[in-house]
Each structure stands twice: as structure tokens, then as C-alpha cells.
Amino acid sequence: MVAEPEGPEEAPEDRKPLSDEATSEFALPEGVVPEPPSEPEGSAFALPEGLVPEPPQEPEGSAFAPPSTYSVKDSPPAFTPAYGVPLARLPHNAPWQDRMRTMLRLPVGDRPVVAETAAEKGETGPSVPRVLDLTLRIGELLLAGGEGAEDVEAAMFAICRSYGLDRCEPTVTFTLLSITYQPSLVDDPVTANRTVRRRGTDYTRLAAVYQLLADIDAPAHEVSTEEAYRRLAEIRRNRHPYPGWVLTAAAGVLAGSASTLLGGGVWVFFVAALGAVLGDRLAWLCAGRGLPEFYQFLVAAMPPAAMGVLLTLLHAGLRPSAVITGGLFALIPGRALVAAVQDGLTGFYITASARLLEVAYFFVAIVVGVLSVLYVAVQFGAQLNPEGALSPVERPVTQIASAVVLCATFAILLQQSRATVLFAMLNGGVAWVVFAAIAITGEGSAVMATAVAAGLVGLFGQLMARYHHTSSLPYVTAAIGPLLPGSATYFGVLSIAQNNLDQGFGYLAKAAALALAIAIGVNLGSELARLFMRAPGAVSARSAAKRTRGF
């Protein structure tokens, strides 16, 4: 037998190796202490050497935990593309509408922040919920007064930035206003919203709201939130500049001027005015009983149609078509259509769709009201012929005077201040001269003439609005009154009542084309006014939406 060799003596307890043998290639050199790994080896989330992680505020691995290295002053430098980041210059001498519209059309990452907030100055700024509530209340007045969605968003954005809330995002739809403010990238956002339930046309109140906005945005004024709330309450309590009987008389004179514009005489003027006054009183009666606007428009369209039928049955030798058409001029929702097209062209498609649907309902109400009266008249043997559609009357002096008076009465119905009525009259008179020169004297296309005249209305109105730093609505809405498609609407309804459906729908299609020409012309004129005047921005052209190519 071969004896086993004796093994080495057992080493003392204090000289035993810990884990690795001395000859292992993974053994650390003597005197080197390994660092404890913060993440598994090869992890993409391992902290750089020398950084100590902050105690987590969320459970480890939570998606809502803030970055451990985030700090306003000590954060790592952000990535800058090779072509640089465009700088948006917002000079204070430019109108606040242009500056805020430029901000809204910039990407969120390219918007310049407020230079120095109240917190950085060591001051106590206004309460965030109070600023957001004030912003929503002012936006509600603007949207209810007929302003476009982009202009309402620009106003809301201007208020928030004036009070130091630069990280805010306003959102405007047809009946809902909302705004979100995020204090920082790691704080929870604050959101508030408000519903617009009532709409009214009062351009005097609208001008007062724009004056308040200008004072809030101006560096020379220090308008606190308490002062802004006080002035806003005064604006809401402000009485209309014209009493009710003046509005009713203005509706009658408007209808009479429109009938004269279409070839009527003195008696036609008075008969059309009487029909419009009766329709206005019926509409006020329905409004007092709480009926929706659809039925108000329906009953308001009946008396002018009844007056035209009465002239036909009496064989008075007057123009009943001029009487009926004149009564429809005050009912056609021209401003709502212009606002709908403007919202669609600026990218607010939901609001534009809702406005167009509202215009369609009002238009259907007018058609139903007139059609009901004409159908009864045809059953009783009334001989209603569309003679005015085939023989346009050319009376330059009388028609220009009628167009000017029509614009003046339209401005009164819109509750405009007396200072803006004169320019609305001049703007509307020029628009009618251009339209008549192209469509009547030159025998050109009525749609093209309407678009050109509406473009001039929008151009001059926007220039006046920029000069006075106010809304363009008082200078535009009343001025498009002579261009409204009242004749095409009436003749379309008359043809349908006489069972000429093809001809009737052709006239209604022409009325829709004229209305769209007005809306697009006004919007194009406004954009041209902004294009040829200085606008803030880093480049000469204003930032706009890029082409999507259908996707």
C-alpha cells in the first residue's frame, strides 16, 4: 500500500483568503477597495462617477420619479442642434396681438420665457388660480362677443405672461375654454376651464375688454388682479349704448336701405322697414319667452315675406322681391360665417365646424320662415316672379347712399361705439362701389366682385384695428352688410316654393358661394394687413403651420 501524502498544515484563522485565491486574475491588488455598484454592471442608468444620488421621492424604478441630477442651475447642458435654435424677438412696441400670436405659432421649446419672474425677484406674485380664473373670464367675454379662436387664445396667453405665468397653454373650442399652467418640468400642472353658455353682440363691451388687455400687457401700467377684477365687473355691468327702441328703428331702416339698394323706391323702403320692425318685435317676444335662437330667426323672417306677398296680392306695382330681400339682410349671420372660416383657416377645425353648423341652423330657420309664407301665398294664387334677379338696377348715387345708411344701422344693431360708426360707414360704402363696378357696371362675376370688396373691408378694418390697438370686428362686421347674399337666398326659397327645385338649389348654392367669398375675402384682407406691416420674429416671415401633404 502506498500511504497518502500528508497535506499542508491548516493556515491560521486570520490568514485565510476571503473569497479569491491570491493567484486569481480577478483579484484586486492589495490596498484597493472596490466601489459599491449603484446599478447592475452594464446598466444604462448608472450614475457617472462622483455623483451621489439624491434620496428618491418615489419608489425605486417609478416612472414618475424626478431625475436625480435635475437642477435649474446645475443641470447638464441641453443639446443644441448644429443649425442653432432660432431666437424669437418680441419687441414691446409691437401690438400685443401680434406678439402673442407669434408666441402661439412657435413650437413650445422655442418660446422665450419671461425674463425674470416675481419668485426670482424675491417678490410674492399673484395667486395662480386667481390669474387663471381672470384669464378665463376675459376669454369668455371675447369668445361670446364673436372673436375668433386664435385671437381669444392670444388674449389669454397675454394675460398669463403679463402676470409671470409663462408655461401656460390655452385651449379654445366653441363652448369651452381651458388653460393649463405648469410651474416646472417636475411639478404637477394646474388646469382650469370655463363654459360659454350665452352669446351676445356688444362691440362697446368688446372694445372695453381690449382696453383692459392693453393696460394689463403694457409695461407702464401696473394692473393688479384686484384692479382687473374690478374693471371686468364694470364692463359686465355696462349698459348698452343704444336703447331698445333705437335698435328696433335701426332694424327697420336697415331693411329699407337694403330694399333701396336692390332697386326699390320710397314706398318699398317704408314697407320693408315695417316688415323688419314687426319681425324684430316678434323675435324679442320669443327671446323673452326663452325660445331658442332657431325659432327667433324663423319668426323674424316671416313678416318681411308677408309684406312682399301683400304687395303682390294688392297689385301695387312695387317690387315685392326687394321688400322680402331687404328684410333678410339683418338676419343673415354674416359675422358668424366670417369667424367660422377664419377659425378653419387658422387651424381651429373643431371650433370652425361648430360655427358652420350654427350658421347652417340659422340659415335653415330663415329659409323655413320665408318658405312657409311663400308656400301659403302660392296656394292662394300669388304671382311671385324673380324679376329682380334678371334686371339689376344701376343707380349709383342712390345705391351708395343706401349702402352707407345700411352700414350705419348695422353698426347700431351691433352696439358699436359712436366713434367707430363713421369708419364702418366709409368702409362699407367703398366696398359697395368696388362690388358694383365689377359686378354691375363691368358685368363681371358676382362671386369675384364680392371677394374683392370683402378683401378691401378686411384690409382697411385690420389697419384701423392695429392703429387703435383694438379688435377689428367693429370696423369689419357692419361694413360687409351691403355684400350679404339676401337676393340669392330669397330667389332660392321662392323657386323651391314654386316647385322649381333645381333652380332653387342653384340659387341657394350661389348664396353659399357669396357668403364664403365674403368670409375668405375678409380673412385674406386681414392677413395681408399683417403681412405688409412689421411683425415680431427672428426672420422676416411669420411662422406658420407647415404643409402636411395629407398625412
XYZ file of C-alpha atoms in Angstrom:
551
model
C 0.000 0.000 0.000
C 1.053 3.465 -0.802
C 0.493 5.874 2.019
C -1.313 9.162 1.325
C 0.935 12.147 1.403
C 0.365 14.385 4.307
C -1.489 17.636 3.402
C -0.251 21.081 4.262
C -0.889 22.380 7.651
C -4.080 24.378 8.085
C -3.483 28.099 7.960
C -4.400 30.203 10.918
C -7.850 31.781 11.004
C -6.627 35.349 10.423
C -4.535 34.399 7.346
C -7.274 32.638 5.365
C -8.117 34.208 1.967
C -11.524 35.950 1.911
C -13.015 34.906 -1.372
C -10.457 34.678 -4.152
C -7.125 32.961 -4.253
C -4.007 35.117 -4.496
C -3.313 33.775 -7.952
C -6.807 34.705 -9.385
C -6.750 37.119 -12.297
C -9.892 38.848 -10.894
C -8.271 39.590 -7.543
C -7.861 43.250 -6.666
C -4.373 44.473 -5.867
C -3.630 44.768 -2.203
C -4.838 48.075 -0.726
C -7.585 48.791 -3.347
C -11.150 48.969 -2.045
C -13.907 48.311 -4.658
C -16.733 50.903 -5.065
C -20.243 49.632 -4.359
C -22.130 49.462 -7.688
C -25.218 51.708 -7.821
C -26.673 49.772 -10.734
C -26.010 46.309 -12.145
C -22.873 46.153 -14.271
C -23.580 47.413 -17.779
C -26.779 49.315 -16.789
C -27.653 52.304 -18.941
C -28.998 54.095 -15.861
C -25.767 54.005 -13.838
C -24.759 57.382 -12.427
C -21.495 58.937 -13.629
C -18.518 58.603 -11.332
C -18.548 61.070 -8.467
C -22.299 61.773 -8.419
C -24.219 60.931 -5.266
C -27.866 60.058 -5.861
C -30.495 62.074 -4.013
C -32.907 60.175 -1.804
C -35.750 59.008 -4.037
C -39.128 60.632 -3.538
C -40.882 57.856 -5.418
C -40.491 54.076 -5.141
C -37.342 52.840 -6.828
C -37.949 52.346 -10.546
C -41.067 54.570 -10.636
C -41.697 56.338 -13.942
C -42.770 59.471 -12.064
C -39.581 59.888 -10.048
C -37.785 63.162 -10.955
C -34.244 62.911 -12.386
C -31.730 62.770 -9.559
C -29.407 65.274 -11.275
C -32.103 67.844 -12.165
C -31.471 71.382 -11.000
C -32.147 74.722 -12.605
C -28.539 75.886 -12.178
C -26.577 72.612 -12.094
C -28.424 70.717 -14.816
C -26.296 69.335 -17.669
C -26.213 71.486 -20.827
C -29.056 70.875 -23.266
C -28.399 69.626 -26.764
C -28.092 72.389 -29.337
C -28.527 71.403 -32.993
C -25.827 72.284 -35.486
C -28.011 74.877 -37.200
C -28.763 76.603 -33.905
C -32.010 77.468 -32.156
C -33.992 80.360 -33.713
C -34.349 83.338 -31.426
C -37.807 84.897 -31.156
C -37.588 88.634 -30.593
C -40.738 90.161 -29.179
C -40.385 93.964 -29.208
C -42.673 95.771 -26.811
C -43.590 98.406 -29.380
C -45.462 95.838 -31.498
C -49.173 95.251 -30.766
C -49.748 92.579 -28.163
C -51.987 90.673 -30.600
C -49.055 90.165 -32.988
C -46.609 89.268 -30.237
C -48.895 86.712 -28.634
C -49.975 85.272 -31.980
C -46.293 84.794 -32.826
C -45.762 83.037 -29.490
C -48.682 80.699 -30.092
C -47.435 79.762 -33.563
C -43.935 78.945 -32.278
C -43.108 75.443 -31.014
C -43.255 75.179 -27.238
C -39.500 74.632 -26.937
C -38.686 77.786 -28.926
C -40.858 80.188 -26.965
C -38.871 82.741 -24.947
C -39.612 82.657 -21.240
C -40.381 85.597 -19.019
C -37.148 87.494 -18.340
C -37.474 87.497 -14.545
C -40.415 86.192 -12.611
C -41.675 87.530 -9.312
C -40.343 84.471 -7.480
C -36.828 85.063 -8.813
C -37.023 88.712 -7.709
C -37.965 87.626 -4.228
C -41.443 89.088 -4.544
C -44.786 87.431 -3.934
C -46.684 87.181 -7.214
C -50.437 86.830 -7.637
C -52.137 83.553 -6.861
C -52.015 81.123 -9.782
C -55.697 80.044 -9.536
C -56.747 83.693 -9.408
C -54.777 84.567 -12.548
C -56.201 81.561 -14.378
C -59.757 82.479 -13.344
C -59.261 86.066 -14.528
C -57.894 84.771 -17.826
C -60.886 82.517 -18.381
C -63.394 85.273 -17.582
C -61.822 87.659 -20.085
C -61.592 84.902 -22.702
C -65.283 84.128 -22.150
C -66.261 87.724 -22.943
C -64.155 87.718 -26.111
C -65.475 84.390 -27.386
C -69.077 85.279 -26.572
C -68.632 88.577 -28.421
C -67.720 86.818 -31.676
C -63.900 86.870 -31.665
C -62.002 84.141 -33.491
C -60.469 81.264 -31.549
C -56.873 82.305 -32.296
C -57.478 85.868 -31.082
C -59.037 84.540 -27.864
C -56.046 82.255 -27.265
C -53.657 85.144 -27.892
C -55.504 87.270 -25.336
C -55.439 84.513 -22.725
C -51.743 83.922 -23.354
C -51.020 87.660 -22.970
C -52.744 87.824 -19.569
C -50.845 84.846 -18.180
C -47.463 86.112 -19.369
C -48.196 89.591 -18.006
C -48.566 88.080 -14.532
C -45.444 85.906 -14.862
C -47.052 82.581 -15.846
C -45.028 81.764 -18.945
C -45.534 77.978 -19.025
C -49.233 78.070 -19.877
C -51.256 76.549 -22.698
C -54.719 77.982 -23.502
C -57.268 75.939 -25.443
C -60.396 77.354 -27.072
C -63.327 75.486 -28.549
C -66.782 76.722 -29.438
C -68.273 76.437 -25.942
C -65.311 75.527 -23.703
C -62.273 77.488 -22.566
C -59.447 75.803 -20.688
C -55.943 76.771 -19.636
C -53.116 74.737 -18.112
C -50.154 76.122 -16.195
C -47.114 74.016 -15.290
C -44.759 75.669 -12.769
C -41.798 73.490 -13.790
C -40.974 70.238 -15.523
C -41.336 68.239 -12.316
C -44.350 69.982 -10.732
C -47.953 68.997 -11.248
C -49.842 71.198 -13.731
C -52.770 73.400 -12.692
C -55.771 73.316 -15.026
C -58.959 75.409 -15.068
C -61.818 75.638 -17.556
C -64.978 77.624 -18.175
C -68.052 77.017 -20.317
C -69.521 79.706 -22.578
C -73.302 79.370 -22.340
C -74.578 82.748 -23.530
C -73.521 84.782 -26.546
C -74.319 88.391 -27.248
C -73.252 91.073 -29.679
C -71.979 94.185 -27.918
C -68.922 95.689 -29.557
C -68.745 98.506 -26.993
C -68.113 95.905 -24.309
C -65.631 94.179 -26.616
C -63.667 97.421 -27.046
C -63.559 97.884 -23.257
C -62.159 94.365 -22.823
C -59.428 95.113 -25.367
C -58.545 98.302 -23.476
C -58.216 96.261 -20.278
C -55.974 93.777 -22.095
C -53.770 96.578 -23.400
C -53.357 98.023 -19.885
C -52.510 94.619 -18.406
C -49.885 93.960 -21.074
C -48.338 97.454 -21.103
C -45.126 97.758 -19.028
C -46.084 101.307 -17.996
C -49.244 100.072 -16.227
C -49.336 98.046 -13.039
C -52.755 96.416 -13.116
C -53.154 94.071 -10.171
C -55.572 91.169 -10.269
C -57.911 93.030 -7.895
C -57.934 96.057 -10.186
C -58.509 93.814 -13.221
C -61.443 92.106 -11.487
C -62.945 95.496 -10.607
C -62.707 96.769 -14.185
C -64.060 93.476 -15.514
C -67.104 93.794 -13.247
C -67.678 97.341 -14.547
C -67.505 96.059 -18.118
C -70.105 93.391 -17.381
C -72.443 95.925 -15.725
C -72.019 98.446 -18.526
C -75.319 99.361 -20.166
C -75.748 99.193 -23.905
C -75.108 102.497 -25.684
C -78.452 102.396 -27.518
C -81.917 101.751 -26.026
C -84.290 99.107 -27.339
C -86.452 101.418 -29.444
C -83.351 102.699 -31.273
C -82.370 99.116 -32.113
C -85.846 98.377 -33.465
C -85.831 101.539 -35.577
C -82.335 100.670 -36.832
C -83.573 97.243 -37.953
C -86.351 98.903 -39.951
C -84.048 101.474 -41.589
C -81.563 98.715 -42.418
C -84.244 96.716 -44.236
C -85.478 99.798 -46.076
C -81.927 100.739 -47.148
C -81.307 97.201 -48.391
C -84.526 97.268 -50.444
C -83.490 100.604 -51.990
C -80.087 99.130 -52.737
C -81.833 96.459 -54.811
C -83.945 98.901 -56.837
C -86.880 99.761 -54.605
C -88.428 103.200 -54.265
C -89.740 105.245 -51.370
C -92.849 103.103 -50.765
C -90.777 99.945 -50.925
C -88.484 101.486 -48.303
C -91.325 102.059 -45.847
C -92.997 98.695 -46.434
C -89.688 96.834 -45.959
C -88.971 98.855 -42.823
C -92.399 97.996 -41.393
C -91.884 94.284 -42.049
C -88.453 94.317 -40.400
C -89.786 96.150 -37.337
C -92.586 93.577 -36.905
C -90.083 90.747 -37.292
C -87.736 92.299 -34.737
C -90.540 92.666 -32.188
C -91.625 89.067 -32.705
C -88.051 87.898 -32.203
C -87.803 89.902 -28.958
C -91.074 88.328 -27.793
C -89.745 84.816 -28.456
C -86.474 85.646 -26.709
C -88.392 86.851 -23.651
C -90.253 83.520 -23.547
C -86.949 81.612 -23.596
C -87.270 80.098 -27.072
C -84.022 79.068 -28.804
C -82.489 81.319 -31.437
C -83.601 78.992 -34.218
C -87.259 79.939 -33.628
C -86.352 83.601 -33.164
C -84.824 83.682 -36.655
C -87.788 81.737 -38.038
C -90.456 84.158 -36.800
C -88.319 87.218 -37.655
C -88.215 86.134 -41.314
C -91.998 85.805 -41.634
C -93.228 89.464 -41.523
C -90.963 90.700 -44.386
C -92.131 87.783 -46.525
C -95.758 88.525 -45.616
C -95.309 92.173 -46.627
C -93.956 91.132 -50.024
C -96.868 88.751 -50.554
C -99.331 91.500 -49.568
C -97.879 93.845 -52.199
C -98.278 91.106 -54.792
C -101.911 90.410 -53.894
C -102.764 94.140 -53.949
C -101.136 94.586 -57.373
C -99.490 97.765 -56.144
C -96.884 97.728 -58.899
C -93.975 97.700 -56.445
C -91.102 95.248 -56.201
C -92.066 92.596 -53.609
C -88.732 90.846 -54.076
C -86.936 93.979 -52.839
C -89.194 94.092 -49.759
C -88.543 90.452 -48.854
C -84.827 90.606 -49.606
C -84.395 93.798 -47.569
C -85.938 92.128 -44.537
C -83.475 89.239 -44.781
C -80.338 91.397 -44.702
C -80.455 91.910 -40.932
C -80.968 88.170 -40.315
C -78.162 86.597 -42.340
C -75.398 85.626 -39.837
C -72.505 87.201 -41.705
C -70.128 87.632 -38.774
C -70.603 84.038 -37.582
C -69.708 82.816 -41.065
C -66.596 85.010 -41.222
C -65.478 83.749 -37.809
C -66.073 80.134 -38.868
C -63.927 80.457 -41.980
C -61.255 82.341 -40.038
C -61.063 79.566 -37.432
C -60.805 76.953 -40.171
C -58.010 78.799 -41.978
C -56.013 79.214 -38.753
C -56.268 75.529 -37.804
C -59.114 75.517 -35.243
C -61.180 72.936 -37.076
C -63.432 71.887 -34.195
C -64.481 75.469 -33.490
C -64.870 76.169 -37.216
C -67.124 73.132 -37.647
C -69.299 74.181 -34.712
C -69.630 77.745 -36.035
C -70.523 76.494 -39.518
C -73.166 74.230 -38.018
C -74.602 77.210 -36.125
C -74.676 79.251 -39.347
C -76.402 76.351 -41.118
C -79.116 76.182 -38.430
C -79.775 79.929 -38.651
C -79.856 79.761 -42.435
C -82.341 76.879 -42.323
C -84.505 78.870 -39.880
C -84.614 81.822 -42.305
C -85.444 79.513 -45.218
C -88.216 77.768 -43.281
C -89.759 81.061 -42.164
C -89.810 82.599 -45.652
C -90.764 79.335 -47.329
C -93.763 78.870 -45.051
C -95.192 82.272 -46.013
C -94.402 81.882 -49.730
C -95.959 78.421 -49.857
C -99.209 79.753 -48.427
C -99.097 82.677 -50.883
C -98.612 80.359 -53.873
C -101.610 78.297 -52.750
C -103.728 81.472 -52.811
C -102.578 82.284 -56.341
C -99.995 84.968 -55.650
C -97.842 85.554 -58.734
C -94.340 85.868 -57.311
C -91.700 86.156 -60.019
C -87.964 86.594 -59.546
C -87.852 89.780 -61.620
C -85.099 91.335 -59.530
C -82.714 88.519 -60.355
C -82.834 89.251 -64.078
C -82.798 93.049 -64.109
C -80.187 94.611 -61.816
C -80.761 98.311 -61.260
C -77.917 100.798 -61.635
C -78.477 103.972 -59.615
C -75.009 104.954 -58.358
C -75.815 107.888 -56.083
C -78.911 106.341 -54.500
C -77.271 102.959 -54.038
C -74.094 104.373 -52.486
C -76.178 106.430 -50.056
C -78.268 103.347 -49.247
C -75.123 101.264 -48.632
C -73.731 103.881 -46.244
C -77.020 104.096 -44.304
C -77.228 100.298 -44.199
C -73.754 100.098 -42.639
C -74.616 102.792 -40.084
C -77.770 100.994 -38.923
C -75.938 97.667 -38.892
C -73.302 99.227 -36.593
C -76.057 100.416 -34.253
C -77.533 96.901 -34.102
C -74.066 95.598 -33.176
C -73.911 98.084 -30.258
C -70.796 99.783 -31.583
C -69.430 102.956 -30.054
C -70.194 106.142 -31.929
C -66.509 106.681 -32.704
C -66.366 103.547 -34.900
C -69.652 104.025 -36.764
C -68.242 106.614 -39.172
C -65.384 104.422 -40.368
C -67.738 101.438 -40.740
C -69.937 103.595 -42.982
C -66.986 104.681 -45.151
C -65.604 101.148 -45.351
C -68.982 99.760 -46.401
C -69.501 102.495 -48.992
C -66.129 101.758 -50.607
C -66.914 98.038 -50.591
C -70.212 98.616 -52.400
C -68.571 100.880 -55.009
C -65.985 98.182 -55.781
C -68.647 95.472 -55.935
C -70.950 97.494 -58.206
C -68.084 98.479 -60.505
C -67.137 94.832 -61.079
C -70.495 93.032 -60.927
C -72.984 95.619 -62.285
C -71.101 98.128 -64.423
C -68.422 95.710 -65.610
C -70.882 92.751 -65.759
C -68.320 90.519 -64.064
C -68.719 87.614 -61.701
C -70.676 88.439 -58.569
C -68.628 85.976 -56.522
C -65.330 87.526 -57.617
C -66.659 91.062 -57.013
C -67.819 90.061 -53.538
C -64.456 88.527 -52.676
C -62.527 91.623 -53.833
C -64.807 94.028 -51.965
C -64.675 91.889 -48.799
C -60.885 91.757 -49.060
C -60.732 95.546 -49.001
C -63.066 95.589 -45.987
C -60.805 93.181 -44.116
C -57.650 95.093 -45.104
C -58.895 98.523 -44.011
C -60.527 97.116 -40.891
C -57.352 95.384 -39.774
C -55.282 98.513 -40.401
C -57.633 100.572 -38.242
C -57.637 97.918 -35.533
C -53.831 97.868 -35.422
C -53.719 101.667 -35.290
C -56.107 101.792 -32.320
C -54.819 98.525 -30.734
C -58.301 97.064 -30.564
C -60.461 94.419 -32.223
C -61.149 94.547 -35.959
C -64.789 93.449 -35.579
C -66.302 96.960 -35.220
C -64.585 98.024 -38.443
C -65.419 94.894 -40.457
C -68.747 93.345 -39.469
C -71.028 96.290 -40.284
C -69.066 97.090 -43.464
C -69.889 93.723 -45.076
C -73.634 94.378 -44.723
C -74.215 95.527 -48.349
C -72.448 92.400 -49.636
C -74.644 89.834 -47.869
C -76.431 87.398 -50.236
C -80.023 88.339 -49.457
C -81.280 88.246 -53.051
C -79.885 84.801 -53.828
C -81.399 83.448 -50.614
C -84.862 84.811 -51.409
C -84.919 83.656 -55.021
C -83.767 80.192 -53.997
C -86.555 79.895 -51.443
C -89.104 81.262 -53.957
C -88.099 78.699 -56.582
C -88.454 75.875 -54.086
C -91.921 77.155 -53.113
C -92.891 77.127 -56.805
C -91.626 73.521 -57.080
C -88.584 74.506 -59.194
C -86.162 72.515 -57.092
C -83.189 72.602 -59.466
C -83.368 76.355 -59.869
C -83.976 76.836 -56.168
C -80.989 74.799 -55.048
C -78.894 76.592 -57.676
C -79.769 79.965 -56.107
C -79.053 78.631 -52.613
C -75.690 77.313 -53.814
C -74.941 80.778 -55.196
C -75.867 82.304 -51.828
C -73.479 79.910 -50.097
C -70.716 80.784 -52.589
C -71.238 84.515 -51.982
C -71.145 84.003 -48.226
C -67.899 82.030 -48.447
C -66.441 84.708 -50.743
C -67.193 87.305 -48.058
C -65.586 85.215 -45.325
C -62.457 84.318 -47.280
C -62.068 87.871 -48.601
C -62.257 89.404 -45.114
C -59.767 86.911 -43.724
C -57.369 87.380 -46.651
C -57.504 91.150 -46.274
C -56.681 90.851 -42.572
C -53.727 88.590 -43.282
C -52.422 90.990 -45.942
C -52.518 93.815 -43.402
C -50.353 91.752 -41.047
C -48.087 90.609 -43.870
C -47.050 94.057 -45.071
C -46.631 95.554 -41.617
C -43.837 94.786 -39.200
C -44.451 91.664 -37.161
C -42.193 90.303 -34.398
C -39.968 87.350 -35.131
C -36.410 86.279 -35.836
C -36.988 86.018 -39.547
C -38.759 88.317 -41.955
C -41.702 85.961 -42.472
C -44.057 84.978 -39.695
C -44.036 81.361 -38.563
C -46.996 79.380 -39.789
C -48.160 75.797 -39.983
C -46.191 73.551 -42.311
C -47.744 71.576 -45.118
C -48.822 68.108 -44.071
C -49.182 66.679 -47.615
C -52.272 64.816 -46.476
C -50.702 62.933 -43.601
